[in-house]
mmCIF file of C-alpha atoms and ligand atoms in Angstrom:
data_model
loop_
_atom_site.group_PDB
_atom_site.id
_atom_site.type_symbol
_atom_site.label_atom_id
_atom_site.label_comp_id
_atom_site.label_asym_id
_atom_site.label_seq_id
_atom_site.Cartn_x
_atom_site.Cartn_y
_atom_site.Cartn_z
ATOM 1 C CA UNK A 1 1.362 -106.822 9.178
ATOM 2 C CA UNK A 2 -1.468 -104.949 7.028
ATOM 3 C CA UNK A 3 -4.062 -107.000 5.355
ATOM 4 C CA UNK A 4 -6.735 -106.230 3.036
ATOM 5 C CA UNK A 5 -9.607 -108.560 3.038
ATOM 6 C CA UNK A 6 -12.812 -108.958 0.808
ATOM 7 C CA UNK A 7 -15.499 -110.973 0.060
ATOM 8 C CA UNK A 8 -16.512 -111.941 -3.569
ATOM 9 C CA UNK A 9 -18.981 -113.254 -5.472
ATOM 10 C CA UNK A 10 -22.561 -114.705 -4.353
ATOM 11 C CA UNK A 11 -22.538 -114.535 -0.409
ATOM 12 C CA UNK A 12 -22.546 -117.397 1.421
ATOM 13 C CA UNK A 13 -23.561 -119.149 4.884
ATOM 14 C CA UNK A 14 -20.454 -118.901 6.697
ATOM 15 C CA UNK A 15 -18.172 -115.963 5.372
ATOM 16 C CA UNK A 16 -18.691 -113.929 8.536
ATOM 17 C CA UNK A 17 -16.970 -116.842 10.729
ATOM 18 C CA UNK A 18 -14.029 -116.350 7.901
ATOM 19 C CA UNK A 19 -13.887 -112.947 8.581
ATOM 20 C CA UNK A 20 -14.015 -113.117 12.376
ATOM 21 C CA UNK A 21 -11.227 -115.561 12.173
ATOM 22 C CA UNK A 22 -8.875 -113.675 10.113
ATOM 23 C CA UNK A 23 -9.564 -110.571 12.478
ATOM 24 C CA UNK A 24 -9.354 -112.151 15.779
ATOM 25 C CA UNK A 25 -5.863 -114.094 14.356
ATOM 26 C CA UNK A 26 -4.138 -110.678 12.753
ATOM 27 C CA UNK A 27 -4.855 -108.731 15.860
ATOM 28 C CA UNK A 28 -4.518 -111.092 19.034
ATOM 29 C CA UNK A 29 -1.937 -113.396 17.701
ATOM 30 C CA UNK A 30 0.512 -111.535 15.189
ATOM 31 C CA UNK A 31 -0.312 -108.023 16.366
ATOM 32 C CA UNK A 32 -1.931 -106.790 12.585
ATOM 33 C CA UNK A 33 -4.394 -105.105 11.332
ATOM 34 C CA UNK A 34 -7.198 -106.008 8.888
ATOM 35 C CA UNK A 35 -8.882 -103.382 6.485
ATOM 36 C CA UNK A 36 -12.081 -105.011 5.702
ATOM 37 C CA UNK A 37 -13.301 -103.898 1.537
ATOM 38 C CA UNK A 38 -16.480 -103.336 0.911
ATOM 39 C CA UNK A 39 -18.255 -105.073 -2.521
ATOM 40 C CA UNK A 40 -15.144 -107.209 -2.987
ATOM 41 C CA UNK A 41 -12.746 -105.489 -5.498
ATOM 42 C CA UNK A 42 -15.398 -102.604 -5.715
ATOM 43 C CA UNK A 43 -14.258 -101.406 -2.534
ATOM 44 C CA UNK A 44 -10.371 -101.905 -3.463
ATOM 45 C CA UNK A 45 -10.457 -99.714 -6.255
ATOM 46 C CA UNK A 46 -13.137 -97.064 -5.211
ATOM 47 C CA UNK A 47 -10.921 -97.285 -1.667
ATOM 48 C CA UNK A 48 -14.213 -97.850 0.326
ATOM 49 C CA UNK A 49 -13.218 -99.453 3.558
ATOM 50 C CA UNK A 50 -13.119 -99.989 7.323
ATOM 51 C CA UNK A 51 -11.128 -101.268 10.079
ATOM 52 C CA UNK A 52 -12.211 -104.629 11.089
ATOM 53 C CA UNK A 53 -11.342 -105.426 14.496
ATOM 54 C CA UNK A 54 -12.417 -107.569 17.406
ATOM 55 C CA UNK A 55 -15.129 -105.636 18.687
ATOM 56 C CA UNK A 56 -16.639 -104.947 15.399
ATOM 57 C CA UNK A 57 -16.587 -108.855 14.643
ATOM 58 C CA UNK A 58 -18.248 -109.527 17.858
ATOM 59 C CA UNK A 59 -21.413 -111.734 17.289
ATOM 60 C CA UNK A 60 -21.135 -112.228 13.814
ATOM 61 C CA UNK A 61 -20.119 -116.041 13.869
ATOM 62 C CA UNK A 62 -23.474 -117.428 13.023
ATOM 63 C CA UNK A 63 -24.988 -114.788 11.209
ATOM 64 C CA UNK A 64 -25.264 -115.891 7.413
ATOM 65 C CA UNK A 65 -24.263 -112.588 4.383
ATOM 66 C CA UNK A 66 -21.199 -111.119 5.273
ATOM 67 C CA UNK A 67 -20.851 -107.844 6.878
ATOM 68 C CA UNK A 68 -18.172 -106.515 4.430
ATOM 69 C CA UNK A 69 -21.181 -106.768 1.180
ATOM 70 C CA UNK A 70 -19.910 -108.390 -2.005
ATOM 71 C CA UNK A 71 -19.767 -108.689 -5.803
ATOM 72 C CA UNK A 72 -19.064 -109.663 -8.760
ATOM 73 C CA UNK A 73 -16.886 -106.511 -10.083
ATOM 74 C CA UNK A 74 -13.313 -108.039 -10.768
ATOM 75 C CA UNK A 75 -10.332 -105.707 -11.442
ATOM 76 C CA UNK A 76 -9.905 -107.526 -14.649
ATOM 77 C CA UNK A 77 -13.621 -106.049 -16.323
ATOM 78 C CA UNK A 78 -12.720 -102.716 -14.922
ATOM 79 C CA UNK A 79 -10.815 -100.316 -17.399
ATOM 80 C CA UNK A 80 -7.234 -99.623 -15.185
ATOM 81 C CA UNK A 81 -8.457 -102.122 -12.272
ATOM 82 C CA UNK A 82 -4.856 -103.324 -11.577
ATOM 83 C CA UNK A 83 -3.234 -100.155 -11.294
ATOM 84 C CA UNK A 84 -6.152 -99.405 -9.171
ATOM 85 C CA UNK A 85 -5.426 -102.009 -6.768
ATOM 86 C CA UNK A 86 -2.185 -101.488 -6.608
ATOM 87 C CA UNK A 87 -2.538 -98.121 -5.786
ATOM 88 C CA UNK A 88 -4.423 -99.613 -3.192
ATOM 89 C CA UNK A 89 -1.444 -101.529 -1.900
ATOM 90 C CA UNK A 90 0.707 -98.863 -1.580
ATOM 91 C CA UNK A 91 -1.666 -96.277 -0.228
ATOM 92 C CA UNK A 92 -2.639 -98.617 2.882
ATOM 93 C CA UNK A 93 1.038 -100.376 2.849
ATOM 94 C CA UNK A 94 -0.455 -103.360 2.624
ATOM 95 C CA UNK A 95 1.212 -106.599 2.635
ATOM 96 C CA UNK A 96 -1.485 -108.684 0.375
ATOM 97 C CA UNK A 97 -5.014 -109.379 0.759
ATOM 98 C CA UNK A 98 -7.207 -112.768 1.762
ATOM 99 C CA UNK A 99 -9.561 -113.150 -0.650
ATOM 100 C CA UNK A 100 -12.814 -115.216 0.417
ATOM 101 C CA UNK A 101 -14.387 -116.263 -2.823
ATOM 102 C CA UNK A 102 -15.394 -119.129 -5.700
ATOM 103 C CA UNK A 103 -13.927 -120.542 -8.640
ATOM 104 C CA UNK A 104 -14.314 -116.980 -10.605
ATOM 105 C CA UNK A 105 -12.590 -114.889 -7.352
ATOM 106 C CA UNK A 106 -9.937 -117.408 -6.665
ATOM 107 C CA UNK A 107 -8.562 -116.874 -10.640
ATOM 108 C CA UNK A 108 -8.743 -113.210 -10.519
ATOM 109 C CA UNK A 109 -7.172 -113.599 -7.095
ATOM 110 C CA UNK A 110 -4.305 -115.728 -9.151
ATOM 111 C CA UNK A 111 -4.060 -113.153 -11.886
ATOM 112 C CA UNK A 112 -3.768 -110.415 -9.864
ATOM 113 C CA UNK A 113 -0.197 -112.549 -8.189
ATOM 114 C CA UNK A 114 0.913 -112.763 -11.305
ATOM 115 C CA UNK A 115 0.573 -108.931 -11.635
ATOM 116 C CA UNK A 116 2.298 -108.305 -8.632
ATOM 117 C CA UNK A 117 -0.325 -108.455 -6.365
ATOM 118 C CA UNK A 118 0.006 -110.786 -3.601
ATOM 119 C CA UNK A 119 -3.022 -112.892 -2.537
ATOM 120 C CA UNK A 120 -4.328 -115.576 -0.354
ATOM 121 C CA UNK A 121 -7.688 -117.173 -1.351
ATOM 122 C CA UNK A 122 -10.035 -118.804 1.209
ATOM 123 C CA UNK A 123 -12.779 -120.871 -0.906
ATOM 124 C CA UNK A 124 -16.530 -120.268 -0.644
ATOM 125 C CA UNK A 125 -19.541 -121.316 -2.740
ATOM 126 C CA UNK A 126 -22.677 -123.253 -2.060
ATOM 127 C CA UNK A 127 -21.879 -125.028 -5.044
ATOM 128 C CA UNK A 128 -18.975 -126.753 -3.866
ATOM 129 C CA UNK A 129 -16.731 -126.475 -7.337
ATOM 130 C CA UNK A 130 -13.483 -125.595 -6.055
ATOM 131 C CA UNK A 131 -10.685 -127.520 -7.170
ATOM 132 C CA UNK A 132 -7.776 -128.436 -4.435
ATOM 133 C CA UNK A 133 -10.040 -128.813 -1.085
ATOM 134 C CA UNK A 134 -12.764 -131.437 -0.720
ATOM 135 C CA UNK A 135 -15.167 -129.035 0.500
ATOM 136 C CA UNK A 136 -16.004 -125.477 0.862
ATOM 137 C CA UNK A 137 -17.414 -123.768 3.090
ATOM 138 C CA UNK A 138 -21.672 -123.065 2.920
ATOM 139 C CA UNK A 139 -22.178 -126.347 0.558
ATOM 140 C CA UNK A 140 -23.168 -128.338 4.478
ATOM 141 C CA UNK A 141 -25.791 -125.691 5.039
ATOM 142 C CA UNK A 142 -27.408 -125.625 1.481
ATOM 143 C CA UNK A 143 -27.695 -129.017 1.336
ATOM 144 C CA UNK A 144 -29.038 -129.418 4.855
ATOM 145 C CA UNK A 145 -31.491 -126.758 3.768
ATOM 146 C CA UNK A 146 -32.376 -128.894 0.460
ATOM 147 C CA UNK A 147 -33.119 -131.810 2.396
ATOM 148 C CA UNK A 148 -35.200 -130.765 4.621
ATOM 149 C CA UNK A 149 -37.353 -128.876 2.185
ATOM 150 C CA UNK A 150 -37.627 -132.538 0.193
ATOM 151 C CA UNK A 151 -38.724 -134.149 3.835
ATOM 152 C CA UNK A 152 -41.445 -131.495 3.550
ATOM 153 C CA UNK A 153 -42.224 -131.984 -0.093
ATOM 154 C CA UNK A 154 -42.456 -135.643 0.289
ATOM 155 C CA UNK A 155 -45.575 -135.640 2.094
ATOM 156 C CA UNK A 156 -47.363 -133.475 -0.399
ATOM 157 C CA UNK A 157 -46.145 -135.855 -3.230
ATOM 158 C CA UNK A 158 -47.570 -138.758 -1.099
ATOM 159 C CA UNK A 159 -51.052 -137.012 -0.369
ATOM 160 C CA UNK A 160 -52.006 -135.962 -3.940
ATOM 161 C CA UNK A 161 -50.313 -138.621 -6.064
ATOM 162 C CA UNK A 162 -47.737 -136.491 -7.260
ATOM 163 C CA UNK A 163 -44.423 -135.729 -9.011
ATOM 164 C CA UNK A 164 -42.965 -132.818 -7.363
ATOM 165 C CA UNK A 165 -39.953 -131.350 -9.155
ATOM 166 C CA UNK A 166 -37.564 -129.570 -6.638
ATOM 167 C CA UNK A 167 -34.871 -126.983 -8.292
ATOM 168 C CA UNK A 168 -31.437 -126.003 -6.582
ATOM 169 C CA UNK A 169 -28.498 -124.226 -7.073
ATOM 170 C CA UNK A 170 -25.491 -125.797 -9.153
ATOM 171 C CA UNK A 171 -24.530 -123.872 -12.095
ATOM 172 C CA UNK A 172 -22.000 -125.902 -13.254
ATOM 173 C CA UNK A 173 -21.821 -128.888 -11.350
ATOM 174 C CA UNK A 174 -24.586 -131.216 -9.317
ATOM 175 C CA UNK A 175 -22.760 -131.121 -5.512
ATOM 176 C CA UNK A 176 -25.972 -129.963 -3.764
ATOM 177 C CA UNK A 177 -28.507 -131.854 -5.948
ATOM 178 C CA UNK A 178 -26.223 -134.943 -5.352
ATOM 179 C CA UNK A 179 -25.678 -134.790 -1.811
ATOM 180 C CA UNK A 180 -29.329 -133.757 -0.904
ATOM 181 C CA UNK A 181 -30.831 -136.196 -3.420
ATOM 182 C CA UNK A 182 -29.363 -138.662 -1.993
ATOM 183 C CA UNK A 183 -30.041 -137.410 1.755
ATOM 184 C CA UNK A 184 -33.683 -136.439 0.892
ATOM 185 C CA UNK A 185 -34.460 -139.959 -0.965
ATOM 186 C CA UNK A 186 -34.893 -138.353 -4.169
ATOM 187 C CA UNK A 187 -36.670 -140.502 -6.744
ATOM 188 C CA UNK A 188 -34.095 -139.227 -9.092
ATOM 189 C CA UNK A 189 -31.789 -136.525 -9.579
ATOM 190 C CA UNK A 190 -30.147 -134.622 -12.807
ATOM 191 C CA UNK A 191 -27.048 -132.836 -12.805
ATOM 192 C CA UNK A 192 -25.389 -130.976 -15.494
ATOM 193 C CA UNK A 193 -22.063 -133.686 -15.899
ATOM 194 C CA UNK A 194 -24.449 -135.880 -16.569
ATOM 195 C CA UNK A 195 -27.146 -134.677 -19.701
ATOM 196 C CA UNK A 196 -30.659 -136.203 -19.279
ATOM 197 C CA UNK A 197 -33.228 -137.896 -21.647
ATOM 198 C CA UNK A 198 -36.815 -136.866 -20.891
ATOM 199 C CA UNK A 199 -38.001 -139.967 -22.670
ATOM 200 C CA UNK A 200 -35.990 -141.855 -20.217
ATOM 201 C CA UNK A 201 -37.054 -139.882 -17.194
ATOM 202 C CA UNK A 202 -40.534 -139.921 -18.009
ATOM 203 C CA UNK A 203 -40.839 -143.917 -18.533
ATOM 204 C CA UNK A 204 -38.962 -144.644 -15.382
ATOM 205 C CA UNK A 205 -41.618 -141.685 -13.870
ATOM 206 C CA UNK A 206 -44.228 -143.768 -15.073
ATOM 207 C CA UNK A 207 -43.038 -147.018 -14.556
ATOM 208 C CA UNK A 208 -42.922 -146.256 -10.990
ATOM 209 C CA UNK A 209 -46.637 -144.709 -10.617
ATOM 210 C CA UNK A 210 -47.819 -147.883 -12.428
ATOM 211 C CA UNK A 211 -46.772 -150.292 -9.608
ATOM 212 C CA UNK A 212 -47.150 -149.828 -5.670
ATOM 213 C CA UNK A 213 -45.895 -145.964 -5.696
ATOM 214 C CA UNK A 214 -47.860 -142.881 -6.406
ATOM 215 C CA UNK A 215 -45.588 -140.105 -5.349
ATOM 216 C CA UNK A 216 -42.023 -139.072 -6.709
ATOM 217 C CA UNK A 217 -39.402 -136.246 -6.264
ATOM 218 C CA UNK A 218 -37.216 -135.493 -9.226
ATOM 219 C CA UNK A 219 -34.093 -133.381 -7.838
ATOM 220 C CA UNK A 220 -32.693 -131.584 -10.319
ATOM 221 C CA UNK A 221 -29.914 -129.075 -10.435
ATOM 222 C CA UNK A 222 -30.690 -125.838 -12.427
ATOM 223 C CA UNK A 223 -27.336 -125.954 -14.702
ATOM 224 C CA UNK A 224 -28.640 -129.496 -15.632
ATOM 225 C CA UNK A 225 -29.516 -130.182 -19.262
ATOM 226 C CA UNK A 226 -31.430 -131.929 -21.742
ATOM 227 C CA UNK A 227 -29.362 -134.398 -24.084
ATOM 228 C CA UNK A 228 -28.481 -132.871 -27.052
ATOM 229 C CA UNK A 229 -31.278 -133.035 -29.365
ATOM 230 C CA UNK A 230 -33.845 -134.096 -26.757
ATOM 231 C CA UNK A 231 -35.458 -130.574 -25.762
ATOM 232 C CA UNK A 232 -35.112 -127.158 -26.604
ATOM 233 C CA UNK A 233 -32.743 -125.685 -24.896
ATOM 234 C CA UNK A 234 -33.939 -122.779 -22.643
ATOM 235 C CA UNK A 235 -32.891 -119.506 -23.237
ATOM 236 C CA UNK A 236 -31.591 -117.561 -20.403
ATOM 237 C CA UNK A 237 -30.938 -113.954 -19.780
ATOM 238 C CA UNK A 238 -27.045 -112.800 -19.023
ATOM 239 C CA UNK A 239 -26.637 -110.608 -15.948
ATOM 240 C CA UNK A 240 -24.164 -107.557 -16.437
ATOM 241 C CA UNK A 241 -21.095 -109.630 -15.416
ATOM 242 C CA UNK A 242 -21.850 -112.466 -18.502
ATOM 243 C CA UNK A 243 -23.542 -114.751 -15.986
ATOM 244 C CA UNK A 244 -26.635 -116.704 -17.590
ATOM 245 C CA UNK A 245 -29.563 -116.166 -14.464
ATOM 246 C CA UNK A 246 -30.403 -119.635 -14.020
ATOM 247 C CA UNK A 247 -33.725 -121.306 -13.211
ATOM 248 C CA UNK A 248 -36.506 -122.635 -15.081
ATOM 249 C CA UNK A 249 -35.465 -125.766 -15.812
ATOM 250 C CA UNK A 250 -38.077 -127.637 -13.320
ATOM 251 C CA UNK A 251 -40.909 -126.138 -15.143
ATOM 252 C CA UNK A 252 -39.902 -127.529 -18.140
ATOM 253 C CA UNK A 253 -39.367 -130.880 -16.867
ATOM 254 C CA UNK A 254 -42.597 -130.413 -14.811
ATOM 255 C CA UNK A 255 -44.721 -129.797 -17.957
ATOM 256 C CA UNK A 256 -42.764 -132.339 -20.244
ATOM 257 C CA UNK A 257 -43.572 -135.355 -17.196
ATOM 258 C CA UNK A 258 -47.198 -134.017 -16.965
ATOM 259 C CA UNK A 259 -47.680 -133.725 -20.301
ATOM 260 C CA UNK A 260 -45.877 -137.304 -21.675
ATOM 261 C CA UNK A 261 -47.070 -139.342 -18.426
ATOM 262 C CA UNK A 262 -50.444 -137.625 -17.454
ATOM 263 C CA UNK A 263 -49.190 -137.224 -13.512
ATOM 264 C CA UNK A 264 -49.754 -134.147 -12.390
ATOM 265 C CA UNK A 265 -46.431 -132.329 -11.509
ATOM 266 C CA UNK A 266 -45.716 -129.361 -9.156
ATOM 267 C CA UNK A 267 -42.176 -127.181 -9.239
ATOM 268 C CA UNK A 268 -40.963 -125.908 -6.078
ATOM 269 C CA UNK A 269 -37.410 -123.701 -6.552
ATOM 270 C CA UNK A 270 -35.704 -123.221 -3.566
ATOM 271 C CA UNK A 271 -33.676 -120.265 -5.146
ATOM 272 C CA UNK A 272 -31.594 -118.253 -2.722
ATOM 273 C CA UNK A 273 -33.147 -119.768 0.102
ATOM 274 C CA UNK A 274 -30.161 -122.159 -0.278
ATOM 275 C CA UNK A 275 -27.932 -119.218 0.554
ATOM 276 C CA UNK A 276 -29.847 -117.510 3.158
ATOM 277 C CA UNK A 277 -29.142 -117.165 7.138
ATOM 278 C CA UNK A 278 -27.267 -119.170 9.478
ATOM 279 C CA UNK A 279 -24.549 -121.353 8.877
ATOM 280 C CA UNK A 280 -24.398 -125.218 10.781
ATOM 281 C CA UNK A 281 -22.010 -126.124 13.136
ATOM 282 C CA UNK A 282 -19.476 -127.921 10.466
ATOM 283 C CA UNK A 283 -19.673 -124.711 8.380
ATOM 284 C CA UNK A 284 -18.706 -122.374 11.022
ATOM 285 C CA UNK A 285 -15.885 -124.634 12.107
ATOM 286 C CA UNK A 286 -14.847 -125.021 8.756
ATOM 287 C CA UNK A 287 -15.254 -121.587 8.011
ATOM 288 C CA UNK A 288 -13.066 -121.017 11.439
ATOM 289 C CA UNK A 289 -10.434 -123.226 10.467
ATOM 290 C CA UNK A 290 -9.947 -121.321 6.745
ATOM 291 C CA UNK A 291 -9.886 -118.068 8.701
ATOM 292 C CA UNK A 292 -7.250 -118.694 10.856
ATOM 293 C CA UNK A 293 -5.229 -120.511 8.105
ATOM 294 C CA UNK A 294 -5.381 -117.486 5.749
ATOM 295 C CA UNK A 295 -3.963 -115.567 8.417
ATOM 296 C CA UNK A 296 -1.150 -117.509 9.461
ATOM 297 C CA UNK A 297 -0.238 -118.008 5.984
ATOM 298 C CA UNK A 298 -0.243 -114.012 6.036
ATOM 299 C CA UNK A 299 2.253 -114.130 9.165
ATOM 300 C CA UNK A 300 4.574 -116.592 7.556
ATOM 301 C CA UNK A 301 4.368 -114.401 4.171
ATOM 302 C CA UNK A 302 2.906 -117.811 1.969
ATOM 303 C CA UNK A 303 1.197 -115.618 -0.643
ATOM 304 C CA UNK A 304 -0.109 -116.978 -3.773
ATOM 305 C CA UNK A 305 -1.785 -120.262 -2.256
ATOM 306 C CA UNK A 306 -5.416 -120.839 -1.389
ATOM 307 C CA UNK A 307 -6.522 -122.728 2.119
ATOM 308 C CA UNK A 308 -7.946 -125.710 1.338
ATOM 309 C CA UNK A 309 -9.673 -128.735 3.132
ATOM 310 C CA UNK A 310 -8.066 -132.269 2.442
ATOM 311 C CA UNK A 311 -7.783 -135.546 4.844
ATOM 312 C CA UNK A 312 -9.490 -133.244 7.703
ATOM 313 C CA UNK A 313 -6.515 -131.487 7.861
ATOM 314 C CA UNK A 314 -6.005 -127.745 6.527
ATOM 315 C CA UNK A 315 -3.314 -127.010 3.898
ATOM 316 C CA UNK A 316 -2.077 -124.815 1.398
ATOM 317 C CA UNK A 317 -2.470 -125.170 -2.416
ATOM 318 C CA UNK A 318 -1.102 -123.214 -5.338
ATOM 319 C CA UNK A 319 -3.576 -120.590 -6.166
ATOM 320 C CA UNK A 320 -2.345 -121.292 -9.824
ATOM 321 C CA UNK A 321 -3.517 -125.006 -9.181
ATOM 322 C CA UNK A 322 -7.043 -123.940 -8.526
ATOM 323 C CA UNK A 323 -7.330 -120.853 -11.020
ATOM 324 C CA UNK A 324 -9.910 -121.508 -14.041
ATOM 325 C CA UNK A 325 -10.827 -125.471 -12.992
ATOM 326 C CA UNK A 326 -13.652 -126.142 -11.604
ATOM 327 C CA UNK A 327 -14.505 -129.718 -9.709
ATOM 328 C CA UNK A 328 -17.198 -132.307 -11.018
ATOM 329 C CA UNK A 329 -19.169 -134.620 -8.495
ATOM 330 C CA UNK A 330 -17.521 -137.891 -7.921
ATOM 331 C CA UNK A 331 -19.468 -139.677 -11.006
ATOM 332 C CA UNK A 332 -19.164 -142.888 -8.984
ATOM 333 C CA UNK A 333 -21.118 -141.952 -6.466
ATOM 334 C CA UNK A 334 -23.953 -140.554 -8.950
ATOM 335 C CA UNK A 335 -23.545 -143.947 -10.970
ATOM 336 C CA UNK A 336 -23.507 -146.373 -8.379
ATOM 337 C CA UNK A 337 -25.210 -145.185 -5.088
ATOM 338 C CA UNK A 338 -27.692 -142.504 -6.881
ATOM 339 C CA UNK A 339 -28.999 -143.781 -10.029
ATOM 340 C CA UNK A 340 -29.551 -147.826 -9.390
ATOM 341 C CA UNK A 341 -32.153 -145.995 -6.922
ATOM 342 C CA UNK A 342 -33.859 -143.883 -9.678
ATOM 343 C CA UNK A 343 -37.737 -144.433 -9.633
ATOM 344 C CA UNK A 344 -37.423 -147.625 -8.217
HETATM 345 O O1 F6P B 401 -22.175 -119.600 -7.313
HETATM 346 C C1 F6P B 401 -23.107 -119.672 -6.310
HETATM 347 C C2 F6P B 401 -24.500 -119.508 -6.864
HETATM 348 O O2 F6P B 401 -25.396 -119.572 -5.784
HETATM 349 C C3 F6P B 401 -24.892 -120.492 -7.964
HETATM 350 O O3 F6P B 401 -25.307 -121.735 -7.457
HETATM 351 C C4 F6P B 401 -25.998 -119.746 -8.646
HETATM 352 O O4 F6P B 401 -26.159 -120.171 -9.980
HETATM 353 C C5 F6P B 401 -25.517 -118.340 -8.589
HETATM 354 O O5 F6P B 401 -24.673 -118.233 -7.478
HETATM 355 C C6 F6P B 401 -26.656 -117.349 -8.498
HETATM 356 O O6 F6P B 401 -26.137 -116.076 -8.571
HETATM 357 P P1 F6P B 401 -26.960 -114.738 -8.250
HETATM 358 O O7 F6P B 401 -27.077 -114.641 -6.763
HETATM 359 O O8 F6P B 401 -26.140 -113.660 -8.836
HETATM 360 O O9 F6P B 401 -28.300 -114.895 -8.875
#
């Protein structure tokens, strides 16, 4: 057995365990071999690569990155990209590649089937938006880094009477501000399923600093959004792959609340922070647990599905299931644990 593995898209706390997984599975158990591509698909179709194997994937379990590189160049935006990597395929003999990657990999992993190519996707994002597994892997450690960086901002808020506005990641969808909202004892938290109303926010805001409390956190995701009509919407650049570069949207809050309540306001964003460095315990294991799945789908010749987490148990989903969806936050949770807490 011959695999070709890659990572795509934004790195991630926990890709390295992936890799090490898939390497250590391949070699010592079916008696493969994995060619590691560097930059994702960059690497497929400039045929920039390496042997992976267990000594070179000694030590990397709880370093965060990957060791392989990645991007966001997709055979799809790349004029003859397919024949590339199928060229690829033949000139290594390769029987498929894993592909560790979000939403955006995962459907260029399912197009590519559908060309011919077969693929296995593993998913990873901080953001958590993968449809088919209840989690991926790196959401645990961003949102254990949010939290503790609202512990710290808490006191601050508390000392000088103030609203501090905290930023993170979550293009699309509000996982992380959700989860470490709620885990940080946000004051309140916006998320883009769910548009806000700054004349809302800033009367509960001031509601609150007008009875026994003087400090406040607003969470707020940096895909979140104004209600139509309410704000002007901010206008962000586009990066060369069409994605928008986020952030800002704290400093407009922060200057709308300190402008319409008169309490001063402070943005901290935590940016790629979120991202950065080791991965915890449940993301390495989870991480772990992908790996080894992806590669004993490989043995058993299961292309065209993506590992996913469900029940605590590992399983395979259709990769044509999970291609161009993308998964909300449970709007129950934000509605009935989150918001009955907002500047109360
Ligand atoms: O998709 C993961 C993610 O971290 C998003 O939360 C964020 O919007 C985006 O990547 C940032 O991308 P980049 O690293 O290219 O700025």
């Amino acid at each position: 057995m011959r695999i070709g593995l890659l990572t795509s898209g934004g790195d991630c706390p926990g890709l390295n365990a992936v890799i090490r997984a898939v390497v250590r599975k391949v070699e010592r158990v079916h008696g493969g071999a994995v060619l590691g591509f560097r930059d994702a698909w960059r690497g497929v179709m400039e045929d920039d690569w390496e042997l992976l194997d267990v000594a070179r994937c000694r030590g990397i379990l709880p370093r965060g990155g990957t060791i392989l590189g990645t991007s966001r160049v997709q055979p799809y935006s790349t004029e003859g990209g397919v024949d590339l990597v199928r060229a690829a395929v033949q000139r290594h003999r390769l029987d498929g590649f894993i592909v560790i990657g979000g939403e955006g990999s995962l459907a260029a992993a399912d197009d590519l089937r559908l060309d011919g190519v077969p693929c296995i996707g593993v998913p990873k994002t901080i953001d958590n938006d993968v449809v088919g597994t209840e989690l991926t892997f790196g959401f645990d450690t961003a949102v254990h880094i949010c939290s503790a960086a609202i512990d710290r901002l808490h006191t601050t808020a508390e000392s000088h009477d103030r609203v501090m506005v905290v930023e993170v990641m979550g293009r699309h969808v509000g996982h992380i501000a959700l989860r470490s909202g709620l885990a940080g004892g946000a004051t309140m938290t916006l998320i883009p399923e769910v548009p806000f109303d700054i004349a809302e926010v800033c009367d509960a805001l001031a509601r609150r600093h007008a009875g026994s409390s003087y400090a406040s956190i607003v969470v707020v995701a940096e895909g979140a959004e104004p209600a139509p009509g309410t704000l002007e919407e901010i206008d962000y650049e586009v990066d060369r792959f069409g994605h928008q570069r986020l952030g800002g949207i704290s400093q407009v809050l922060a200057a709308e609340i300190e402008s319409r309540t008169g309490i001063e306001s402070r943005v901290t964003i935590l940016g790629h922070v979120q991202r950065g460095g080791t991965p915890t315990a449940f993301d390495r294991v989870l991480a772990t647990r992908f790996g080894v799945a992806a590669a004993d789908a490989a043995a058993a010749g299961e292309w065209g599905v993506m590992v996913a987490l469900q029940s605590d148990r590992i399983v395979h989903v259709p990769l044509a299931d999970v291609a161009h969806r993308r998964k909300g936050v449970d709007l129950d949770l934000y509605e009935q644990v989150a918001r009955p807490f907002f500047a109360s």
